[in-house]
Short mmCIF file of C-alpha atoms and ligand atoms in Angstrom, two decimals:
data_model
loop_
_atom_site.label_atom_id
_atom_site.label_comp_id
_atom_site.label_asym_id
_atom_site.label_seq_id
_atom_site.Cartn_x
_atom_site.Cartn_y
_atom_site.Cartn_z
CA MET I 1 0.00 0.00 0.00
CA ALA I 2 1.23 3.48 -0.90
CA LYS I 3 2.29 5.69 2.00
CA PRO I 4 2.75 9.48 2.22
CA GLY I 5 6.04 10.39 0.61
CA ASP I 6 5.87 7.62 -2.00
CA ARG I 7 5.84 8.55 -5.66
CA VAL I 8 2.46 7.25 -6.80
CA LYS I 9 0.25 6.87 -9.81
CA VAL I 10 -3.39 7.56 -8.91
CA VAL I 11 -5.76 5.89 -11.35
CA THR I 12 -9.25 7.40 -11.76
CA LYS I 13 -11.99 7.04 -14.38
CA GLU I 14 -10.74 10.22 -16.00
CA GLY I 15 -7.08 9.20 -16.21
CA GLU I 16 -3.87 8.85 -14.24
CA ILE I 17 -2.10 11.38 -12.04
CA GLU I 18 1.51 10.93 -10.96
CA GLY I 19 3.27 12.66 -8.09
CA ILE I 20 4.19 12.44 -4.41
CA LEU I 21 1.43 11.21 -2.10
CA MET I 22 0.76 13.74 0.66
CA PRO I 23 -0.51 12.89 4.14
CA ASN I 24 -4.21 13.79 4.32
CA GLU I 25 -6.27 11.52 6.54
CA GLU I 26 -8.84 14.07 7.61
CA THR I 27 -10.60 14.78 4.35
CA ASP I 28 -12.25 12.88 1.52
CA SER I 29 -9.45 13.65 -0.92
CA VAL I 30 -6.24 11.98 -1.94
CA VAL I 31 -3.67 14.76 -2.20
CA VAL I 32 -0.78 14.43 -4.66
CA LYS I 33 2.08 16.88 -5.17
CA LEU I 34 2.62 17.21 -8.91
CA ASP I 35 6.06 17.65 -10.47
CA ASN I 36 5.29 21.31 -11.14
CA GLY I 37 5.12 21.88 -7.38
CA TYR I 38 1.36 22.26 -7.04
CA ASN I 39 -0.80 19.98 -4.93
CA ILE I 40 -3.93 18.44 -6.35
CA GLY I 41 -6.82 16.90 -4.38
CA ILE I 42 -8.65 13.96 -5.92
CA ASP I 43 -12.02 12.85 -4.53
CA LYS I 44 -11.42 9.47 -2.81
CA LYS I 45 -14.63 8.15 -4.37
CA LYS I 46 -13.19 8.65 -7.84
CA VAL I 47 -9.94 6.83 -7.12
CA LYS I 48 -9.77 3.32 -8.62
CA LYS I 49 -6.31 2.48 -7.32
CA ILE I 50 -3.07 4.03 -6.09
CA ASP I 51 0.13 2.37 -7.33
CA ALA I 52 3.42 3.17 -5.60
CA VAL I 53 5.92 3.99 -8.37
CA LYS I 54 8.83 4.66 -6.00
CA LYS I 55 8.94 4.15 -2.26
CA TYR I 56 9.83 7.11 -0.08
CA SER I 57 13.23 6.70 1.46
CA ALA I 58 13.80 8.67 4.61
CA LYS I 59 16.96 10.73 4.50
CA THR I 60 18.75 11.19 7.77
CA GLU I 61 17.90 14.67 8.90
CA LYS I 62 20.71 16.75 10.24
CA LYS I 63 19.19 17.95 13.49
CA GLY I 64 21.35 19.90 15.81
CA LYS I 65 21.24 23.38 17.18
CA LEU I 66 21.93 26.45 15.14
CA SER I 67 24.67 28.60 16.52
CA VAL I 68 23.40 31.90 17.89
CA ASN I 69 25.06 35.15 16.86
CA LYS I 70 24.34 37.55 19.69
CA LYS I 71 24.88 40.61 17.48
CA LEU I 72 21.97 39.64 15.24
CA PRO I 73 18.26 40.07 15.94
CA THR I 74 15.98 37.09 16.50
CA ILE I 75 13.20 36.25 14.11
CA SER I 76 10.60 33.54 14.64
CA ILE I 77 9.07 31.84 11.65
CA LEU I 78 5.53 30.56 12.16
CA HIS I 79 4.65 28.20 9.37
CA THR I 80 1.04 27.70 8.29
CA GLY I 81 1.46 25.92 4.94
CA GLY I 82 1.27 26.73 1.26
CA THR I 83 3.70 26.63 -1.62
CA ILE I 84 6.45 28.44 0.25
CA ALA I 85 7.61 25.33 2.10
CA SER I 86 7.03 22.86 -0.66
CA LYS I 87 10.71 21.98 -1.01
CA VAL I 88 10.41 20.63 2.47
CA ASN I 89 7.33 18.72 1.38
CA TYR I 90 9.06 17.38 -1.71
CA GLU I 91 11.87 15.82 0.22
CA THR I 92 9.85 14.48 3.07
CA GLY I 93 6.65 13.67 1.21
CA GLY I 94 4.89 16.14 3.45
CA VAL I 95 6.00 14.77 6.81
CA ILE I 96 5.32 17.92 8.72
CA ALA I 97 7.56 17.50 11.75
CA LYS I 98 10.63 17.96 9.57
CA PHE I 99 10.24 21.70 9.33
CA ASP I 100 12.72 23.11 11.78
CA PRO I 101 15.07 26.12 11.81
CA ALA I 102 18.14 24.12 10.84
CA GLU I 103 16.34 22.77 7.83
CA LEU I 104 15.12 26.19 6.81
CA ILE I 105 18.58 27.68 7.03
CA GLY I 106 19.73 24.69 4.99
CA LEU I 107 17.27 25.69 2.28
CA PHE I 108 18.12 29.38 2.39
CA PRO I 109 21.61 29.65 3.97
CA GLU I 110 21.76 33.43 3.43
CA LEU I 111 19.25 33.86 6.24
CA LYS I 112 22.00 33.05 8.75
CA GLU I 113 23.76 36.31 7.92
CA ILE I 114 20.63 38.36 8.68
CA ALA I 115 19.24 37.04 11.97
CA ASN I 116 18.99 34.15 14.40
CA PHE I 117 15.98 32.06 13.46
CA ASP I 118 13.59 29.90 15.34
CA SER I 119 10.53 28.28 13.83
CA ARG I 120 7.20 26.79 14.86
CA LEU I 121 4.88 24.69 12.82
CA ILE I 122 1.37 26.05 13.30
CA GLU I 123 -0.36 24.26 10.44
CA GLN I 124 0.50 22.58 7.18
CA MET I 125 -2.54 23.57 5.19
CA PHE I 126 -3.78 25.17 2.01
CA SER I 127 -4.81 28.68 2.80
CA GLU I 128 -8.20 28.31 1.10
CA ASP I 129 -9.04 25.93 3.97
CA MET I 130 -8.40 28.54 6.65
CA ARG I 131 -11.13 29.22 9.19
CA PHE I 132 -11.42 31.88 11.89
CA GLU I 133 -10.12 29.37 14.44
CA HIS I 134 -6.81 29.33 12.54
CA TYR I 135 -6.50 33.11 12.91
CA LYS I 136 -6.87 32.65 16.67
CA LYS I 137 -4.23 29.93 16.66
CA ILE I 138 -1.76 32.07 14.69
CA ALA I 139 -2.46 35.08 16.94
CA GLY I 140 -1.85 32.91 20.02
CA ALA I 141 1.50 31.79 18.57
CA VAL I 142 2.41 35.42 17.79
CA GLU I 143 1.60 36.39 21.39
CA LYS I 144 3.93 33.66 22.71
CA GLU I 145 6.80 34.87 20.54
CA VAL I 146 6.18 38.50 21.51
CA LYS I 147 6.36 37.47 25.19
CA LYS I 148 9.68 35.74 24.51
CA GLY I 149 10.99 39.06 23.26
CA VAL I 150 11.74 38.21 19.61
CA ASP I 151 12.53 41.11 17.29
CA GLY I 152 10.10 40.11 14.61
CA ILE I 153 7.94 37.33 13.22
CA ILE I 154 7.58 35.89 9.73
CA ILE I 155 4.41 33.95 8.99
CA THR I 156 4.79 31.68 6.00
CA HIS I 157 1.39 31.25 4.39
CA GLY I 158 -0.36 29.99 1.24
CA THR I 159 -1.02 32.90 -1.08
CA ASP I 160 -4.72 32.30 -1.88
CA THR I 161 -6.12 33.79 1.33
CA LEU I 162 -2.94 35.39 2.68
CA ALA I 163 -4.47 38.87 2.49
CA TYR I 164 -7.52 37.79 4.53
CA SER I 165 -5.14 36.48 7.22
CA SER I 166 -3.06 39.66 7.23
CA ALA I 167 -6.23 41.72 7.75
CA ALA I 168 -7.44 39.35 10.47
CA LEU I 169 -4.12 39.54 12.32
CA ALA I 170 -3.97 43.33 11.97
CA PHE I 171 -7.30 43.55 13.81
CA VAL I 172 -6.61 40.85 16.40
CA LEU I 173 -3.11 42.07 17.33
CA GLU I 174 -3.89 45.44 18.85
CA ARG I 175 -0.92 47.65 19.79
CA LEU I 176 1.53 45.21 18.23
CA ASN I 177 5.02 46.51 18.90
CA ILE I 178 7.13 44.35 16.57
CA PRO I 179 6.91 43.52 12.84
CA VAL I 180 4.78 40.51 11.85
CA ILE I 181 5.32 39.88 8.15
CA LEU I 182 3.33 37.36 6.13
CA VAL I 183 5.35 35.77 3.35
CA GLY I 184 4.14 33.56 0.55
CA ALA I 185 5.45 32.19 -2.70
CA GLN I 186 3.76 31.71 -6.04
CA ARG I 187 6.31 29.08 -7.15
CA SER I 188 7.60 26.29 -4.94
CA SER I 189 11.05 26.64 -3.44
CA ASP I 190 12.67 23.96 -5.54
CA ARG I 191 11.84 25.59 -8.87
CA GLY I 192 14.36 27.85 -10.57
CA SER I 193 11.75 30.58 -10.77
CA SER I 194 10.76 30.36 -7.11
CA ASP I 195 10.06 33.58 -5.29
CA ALA I 196 10.26 31.93 -1.86
CA ALA I 197 13.92 32.68 -1.05
CA MET I 198 13.82 36.32 -2.15
CA ASN I 199 10.60 37.09 -0.28
CA LEU I 200 11.89 35.41 2.89
CA ILE I 201 15.26 37.11 2.71
CA CYS I 202 13.73 40.54 2.02
CA ALA I 203 11.22 40.12 4.87
CA SER I 204 14.09 39.18 7.20
CA GLU I 205 16.19 42.17 6.12
CA PHE I 206 13.18 44.42 6.65
CA ILE I 207 12.63 43.09 10.16
CA ALA I 208 16.32 43.21 11.02
CA LYS I 209 17.06 46.69 9.70
CA THR I 210 13.98 48.84 10.32
CA ASP I 211 11.91 50.14 13.21
CA PHE I 212 8.57 49.11 11.62
CA ALA I 213 5.91 47.67 13.91
CA GLY I 214 2.65 46.10 12.77
CA VAL I 215 1.42 43.53 10.29
CA GLY I 216 2.60 43.55 6.66
CA ILE I 217 2.96 41.30 3.64
CA CYS I 218 6.26 40.73 1.81
CA MET I 219 6.04 39.67 -1.85
CA HIS I 220 7.67 40.48 -5.22
CA GLU I 221 7.18 44.03 -6.53
CA LYS I 222 7.46 43.03 -10.22
CA PRO I 223 7.89 39.69 -12.00
CA ASP I 224 11.69 40.20 -11.93
CA ASP I 225 13.92 39.56 -8.93
CA LYS I 226 14.83 43.19 -8.24
CA ASN I 227 12.66 44.24 -5.31
CA SER I 228 10.25 42.82 -2.79
CA VAL I 229 7.70 45.15 -1.25
CA ILE I 230 6.10 45.35 2.16
CA LEU I 231 2.37 45.71 1.55
CA PRO I 232 -0.31 47.03 3.91
CA ALA I 233 -2.10 44.30 5.91
CA CYS I 234 -5.66 45.49 5.22
CA LYS I 235 -5.32 47.00 1.75
CA THR I 236 -3.67 44.28 -0.29
CA ARG I 237 -5.17 41.80 -2.71
CA LYS I 238 -3.97 38.77 -4.68
CA MET I 239 -4.56 40.08 -8.21
CA HIS I 240 -3.13 37.30 -10.35
CA THR I 241 -3.38 33.54 -10.19
CA SER I 242 0.24 32.78 -11.00
CA ARG I 243 2.50 35.84 -11.40
CA ARG I 244 5.12 36.35 -8.74
CA ASP I 245 4.04 39.98 -8.39
CA ALA I 246 0.43 38.92 -7.79
CA PHE I 247 -0.03 41.00 -4.64
CA LYS I 248 -0.92 44.66 -5.07
CA ALA I 249 -1.85 47.46 -2.71
CA ILE I 250 -5.38 48.67 -3.53
CA ASN I 251 -6.21 52.35 -2.90
CA ASP I 252 -2.88 52.48 -1.12
CA THR I 253 0.90 52.48 -1.52
CA PRO I 254 3.32 49.74 -0.50
CA ILE I 255 4.92 50.56 2.84
CA ALA I 256 8.51 49.86 1.81
CA MET I 257 10.68 48.40 -0.91
CA ILE I 258 13.65 46.10 -0.35
CA ASN I 259 16.25 45.81 -3.11
CA TYR I 260 17.32 42.17 -3.26
CA ASP I 261 20.82 42.91 -4.64
CA THR I 262 21.86 45.82 -2.48
CA ARG I 263 19.55 45.00 0.47
CA LYS I 264 18.74 48.71 0.65
CA ILE I 265 15.34 49.45 2.17
CA ARG I 266 13.30 52.47 1.14
CA PHE I 267 10.12 53.48 2.97
CA LEU I 268 7.47 54.72 0.57
CA ARG I 269 5.17 56.29 3.16
CA ASP I 270 4.53 56.77 6.88
CA TYR I 271 4.37 53.69 9.05
CA GLY I 272 3.85 52.56 12.65
CA LYS I 273 7.07 52.38 14.65
CA ARG I 274 8.17 50.09 17.47
CA SER I 275 7.34 51.28 20.94
CA ASP I 276 6.94 49.79 24.38
CA SER I 277 3.17 49.38 23.96
CA LYS I 278 1.72 46.17 25.31
CA LEU I 279 0.08 43.77 22.89
CA VAL I 280 -3.66 43.24 23.38
CA ILE I 281 -5.23 40.20 21.73
CA LYS I 282 -8.84 40.68 20.61
CA GLU I 283 -9.48 37.34 19.04
CA GLY I 284 -13.27 37.12 18.78
CA PHE I 285 -14.72 36.34 15.33
CA GLU I 286 -18.43 35.99 14.57
CA ASP I 287 -19.09 32.99 12.30
CA LYS I 288 -22.41 34.11 10.86
CA ILE I 289 -21.06 36.61 8.34
CA GLY I 290 -21.94 36.64 4.67
CA LEU I 291 -20.43 38.18 1.56
CA ILE I 292 -22.57 38.61 -1.55
CA LYS I 293 -21.55 39.97 -4.93
CA CYS I 294 -24.10 42.02 -6.86
CA HIS I 295 -24.73 41.21 -10.50
CA PRO I 296 -27.49 41.69 -13.06
CA ASN I 297 -30.63 39.59 -12.74
CA MET I 298 -30.61 39.10 -8.97
CA PHE I 299 -33.55 37.75 -6.94
CA ARG I 300 -34.63 38.59 -3.40
CA GLU I 301 -34.08 34.99 -2.32
CA GLN I 302 -30.35 35.55 -2.67
CA PHE I 303 -30.55 38.17 0.10
CA ASP I 304 -33.24 36.36 2.12
CA PHE I 305 -30.69 33.54 2.49
CA PHE I 306 -28.80 35.66 5.04
CA LYS I 307 -31.73 35.85 7.50
CA GLY I 308 -30.30 35.05 10.91
CA TYR I 309 -26.80 36.17 9.95
CA LYS I 310 -25.19 38.73 12.24
CA GLY I 311 -23.43 40.54 9.41
CA LEU I 312 -23.55 40.80 5.64
CA VAL I 313 -21.11 42.48 3.26
CA ILE I 314 -22.73 43.44 -0.04
CA GLU I 315 -20.09 43.83 -2.73
CA GLY I 316 -22.02 46.30 -4.81
CA THR I 317 -21.46 47.64 -8.29
CA GLY I 318 -19.84 51.02 -8.95
CA LEU I 319 -20.12 53.48 -6.08
CA GLY I 320 -21.88 50.81 -3.98
CA HIS I 321 -25.12 49.85 -5.67
CA ALA I 322 -27.45 46.88 -5.47
CA PRO I 323 -30.36 46.36 -7.90
CA VAL I 324 -33.03 47.96 -5.70
CA ASP I 325 -34.74 50.59 -7.82
CA PRO I 326 -38.10 50.72 -9.59
CA PRO I 327 -39.68 50.19 -12.04
CA GLN I 328 -38.62 46.57 -11.68
CA ARG I 329 -40.83 44.88 -9.07
CA LEU I 330 -38.15 42.25 -8.56
CA ASN I 331 -35.75 45.01 -7.54
CA ILE I 332 -38.18 46.50 -5.04
CA ASN I 333 -38.38 43.03 -3.52
CA ILE I 334 -34.60 43.04 -3.10
CA LEU I 335 -34.78 46.36 -1.23
CA GLU I 336 -37.53 44.86 0.95
CA SER I 337 -35.31 41.88 1.69
CA ILE I 338 -32.36 44.10 2.67
CA LYS I 339 -34.67 46.25 4.84
CA SER I 340 -35.95 43.21 6.65
CA LEU I 341 -32.40 41.91 7.21
CA VAL I 342 -31.48 45.24 8.82
CA LYS I 343 -34.69 45.22 10.86
CA SER I 344 -34.00 41.75 12.16
CA GLY I 345 -30.61 42.93 13.46
CA THR I 346 -28.18 41.94 10.68
CA ILE I 347 -25.50 44.58 10.19
CA VAL I 348 -25.42 45.12 6.42
CA VAL I 349 -22.44 46.95 4.92
CA MET I 350 -21.48 47.99 1.39
CA THR I 351 -18.20 47.73 -0.54
CA SER I 352 -17.48 47.99 -4.26
CA GLN I 353 -16.46 45.31 -6.74
CA CYS I 354 -14.57 48.04 -8.64
CA LEU I 355 -11.78 47.52 -6.07
CA PHE I 356 -10.27 50.95 -6.77
CA GLY I 357 -11.94 54.14 -5.55
CA SER I 358 -14.44 54.67 -2.78
CA THR I 359 -18.12 53.81 -2.36
CA HIS I 360 -20.52 56.71 -2.00
CA PRO I 361 -23.98 56.63 -0.37
CA HIS I 362 -25.28 59.97 -1.68
CA VAL I 363 -24.78 60.10 -5.46
CA TYR I 364 -27.31 57.72 -7.05
CA THR I 365 -30.81 56.80 -5.89
CA ALA I 366 -29.92 53.14 -5.36
CA ALA I 367 -27.26 54.04 -2.80
CA ILE I 368 -29.46 56.69 -1.20
CA ASN I 369 -32.23 54.12 -0.78
CA LEU I 370 -29.81 51.49 0.52
CA SER I 371 -28.32 53.82 3.10
CA LYS I 372 -31.82 54.93 4.11
CA ALA I 373 -32.54 51.23 4.63
CA GLY I 374 -29.66 51.13 7.11
CA VAL I 375 -26.82 49.80 4.92
CA VAL I 376 -23.47 51.17 6.14
CA TYR I 377 -21.01 52.31 3.47
CA CYS I 378 -17.42 51.12 3.99
CA LYS I 379 -15.73 53.90 2.00
CA ASP I 380 -12.76 52.44 0.04
CA MET I 381 -12.40 49.28 2.13
CA LEU I 382 -11.74 46.02 0.28
CA SER I 383 -14.64 43.55 0.46
CA GLU I 384 -12.36 40.89 1.94
CA THR I 385 -11.19 43.27 4.64
CA ALA I 386 -14.77 44.39 5.33
CA PHE I 387 -15.78 40.72 5.70
CA ILE I 388 -12.98 40.07 8.22
CA LYS I 389 -13.48 43.38 10.04
CA LEU I 390 -17.23 42.94 10.40
CA SER I 391 -16.77 39.44 11.81
CA TRP I 392 -14.06 40.72 14.15
CA LEU I 393 -16.14 43.70 15.34
CA LEU I 394 -19.13 41.43 16.03
CA GLY I 395 -16.81 39.01 17.84
CA ASN I 396 -15.37 41.67 20.15
CA TYR I 397 -17.94 44.44 20.58
CA LYS I 398 -21.49 44.22 21.89
CA ASP I 399 -23.11 47.53 21.01
CA LYS I 400 -24.51 47.40 17.45
CA GLU I 401 -24.41 51.18 17.01
CA GLU I 402 -20.74 51.17 17.99
CA ILE I 403 -20.04 48.36 15.49
CA LYS I 404 -21.76 50.36 12.73
CA ARG I 405 -19.67 53.38 13.61
CA LEU I 406 -16.41 51.39 13.81
CA ILE I 407 -16.92 49.54 10.50
CA ALA I 408 -16.70 52.90 8.70
CA THR I 409 -13.89 54.25 10.92
CA ASP I 410 -10.26 53.58 10.09
CA LEU I 411 -8.75 51.35 12.78
CA ARG I 412 -5.76 49.61 11.10
CA GLY I 413 -5.20 51.44 7.82
CA GLU I 414 -8.17 49.72 6.14
CA ILE I 415 -9.72 53.04 5.05
CA ASN I 416 -7.77 55.62 3.08
CA PRO I 417 -9.30 59.09 3.51
CA ARG I 418 -7.28 60.51 0.59
CA ILE I 419 -6.72 58.18 -2.32
CA GLU I 420 -3.93 59.57 -4.51
CA PRO I 421 -4.11 59.31 -8.34
CA GLU I 422 -0.97 57.14 -8.41
CA GLN I 423 -2.66 54.59 -6.13
CA TYR I 424 -4.25 53.06 -9.20
CA LEU I 425 -3.04 50.63 -11.86
CA GLU I 426 0.03 51.86 -13.72
N1 LIG F 501 -3.69 27.25 -2.81
C1 LIG F 501 -2.69 27.00 -1.85
C2 LIG F 501 -2.65 28.04 -0.75
O1 LIG F 501 -3.01 29.18 -0.90
C3 LIG F 501 -1.31 26.80 -2.44
C4 LIG F 501 -0.83 27.96 -3.26
C5 LIG F 501 0.13 28.84 -2.51
O2 LIG F 501 0.72 28.54 -1.50
O3 LIG F 501 0.32 29.93 -3.01
O4 LIG F 501 -2.26 27.66 0.33
#
């Protein structure tokens, strides 16, 4: 029988898939790491047989302590999964306990020159599988490291929902006084084109050499290997499925740029600095939160679905519109549905699917009617951030009026009161 780590051929009705079998007992899928570095899940019901092509042979791991250079800062790496550590997965067939600092330094020896590293395995998961409980777990691990007195933290993370996690952590980690940088990779570490090493090295340099405090994201600025950028935790979005420069600041500017060759760091705007403030963890998240995208030909049932939810983010069109205006009876029904959601206590907020620019409740009748119905406009906040923030507010605050006020108030850089012309696509 094939075991995790073996090279296998999975035979299904639709064909054969070859790769390394990954450990995955908890779900209904067989997970295989393909030669291109990506993992694929195959429904167990569809699998006819799994043939082991080559047995996994355990290499002797060089354990042993890393020497500590007292002149260098200390950085903790909290690993949550994703492509960034897939070299480790390749060699071990996904045996998670093998991810330790010595191994990491082995993969990226340059790190040793920048800082002393320690690492913790939090999860080994795809980021699309993240739930609010994982945000709490990561925040708890951050708190432990902060208490130990580390100089900064790197969170390695799958890229798909990395920007949701950065927003979640920015809200949970109140008065954070060290840098917590989320780092991902679009290509696995063992591919020539991998962005893992550069992003990790640049994040480490940024932590080691600057006085930044707060949550940020470190990814490639452009498809080339010139610079990585530190992006704002609540105003960043994955904008491309595969490019290494997939992450972009929306209605905002990257915080800093790190040149990979020279290691020079340039701040591009104001930022929060380290202080002796004491970290407060506000880790509540309300589960019953919805996110709905407006589109032509909607029906009231789509909104009625959220009855009983504590919060709903409507990703409207344009300045923040939903199809609620006459003469269409069906549209009036949608307005009725939204009104009754608000009446029953659901906090309904509005963002825009345009991504760039701000919503506005006073320009067109649709928005005027929606705001009259009690929908709160989230200014230029990203829908993903609004979703996380609304859940977080409902998880930590009791007073509904206060929550409605706070959702439209900038708490962690999620609202930009003055969007500059250059904060748009080049
Ligand atoms: N979809 C997976 C994730 O987001 C793997 C891709 C990646 O790490 O970028 O975790």
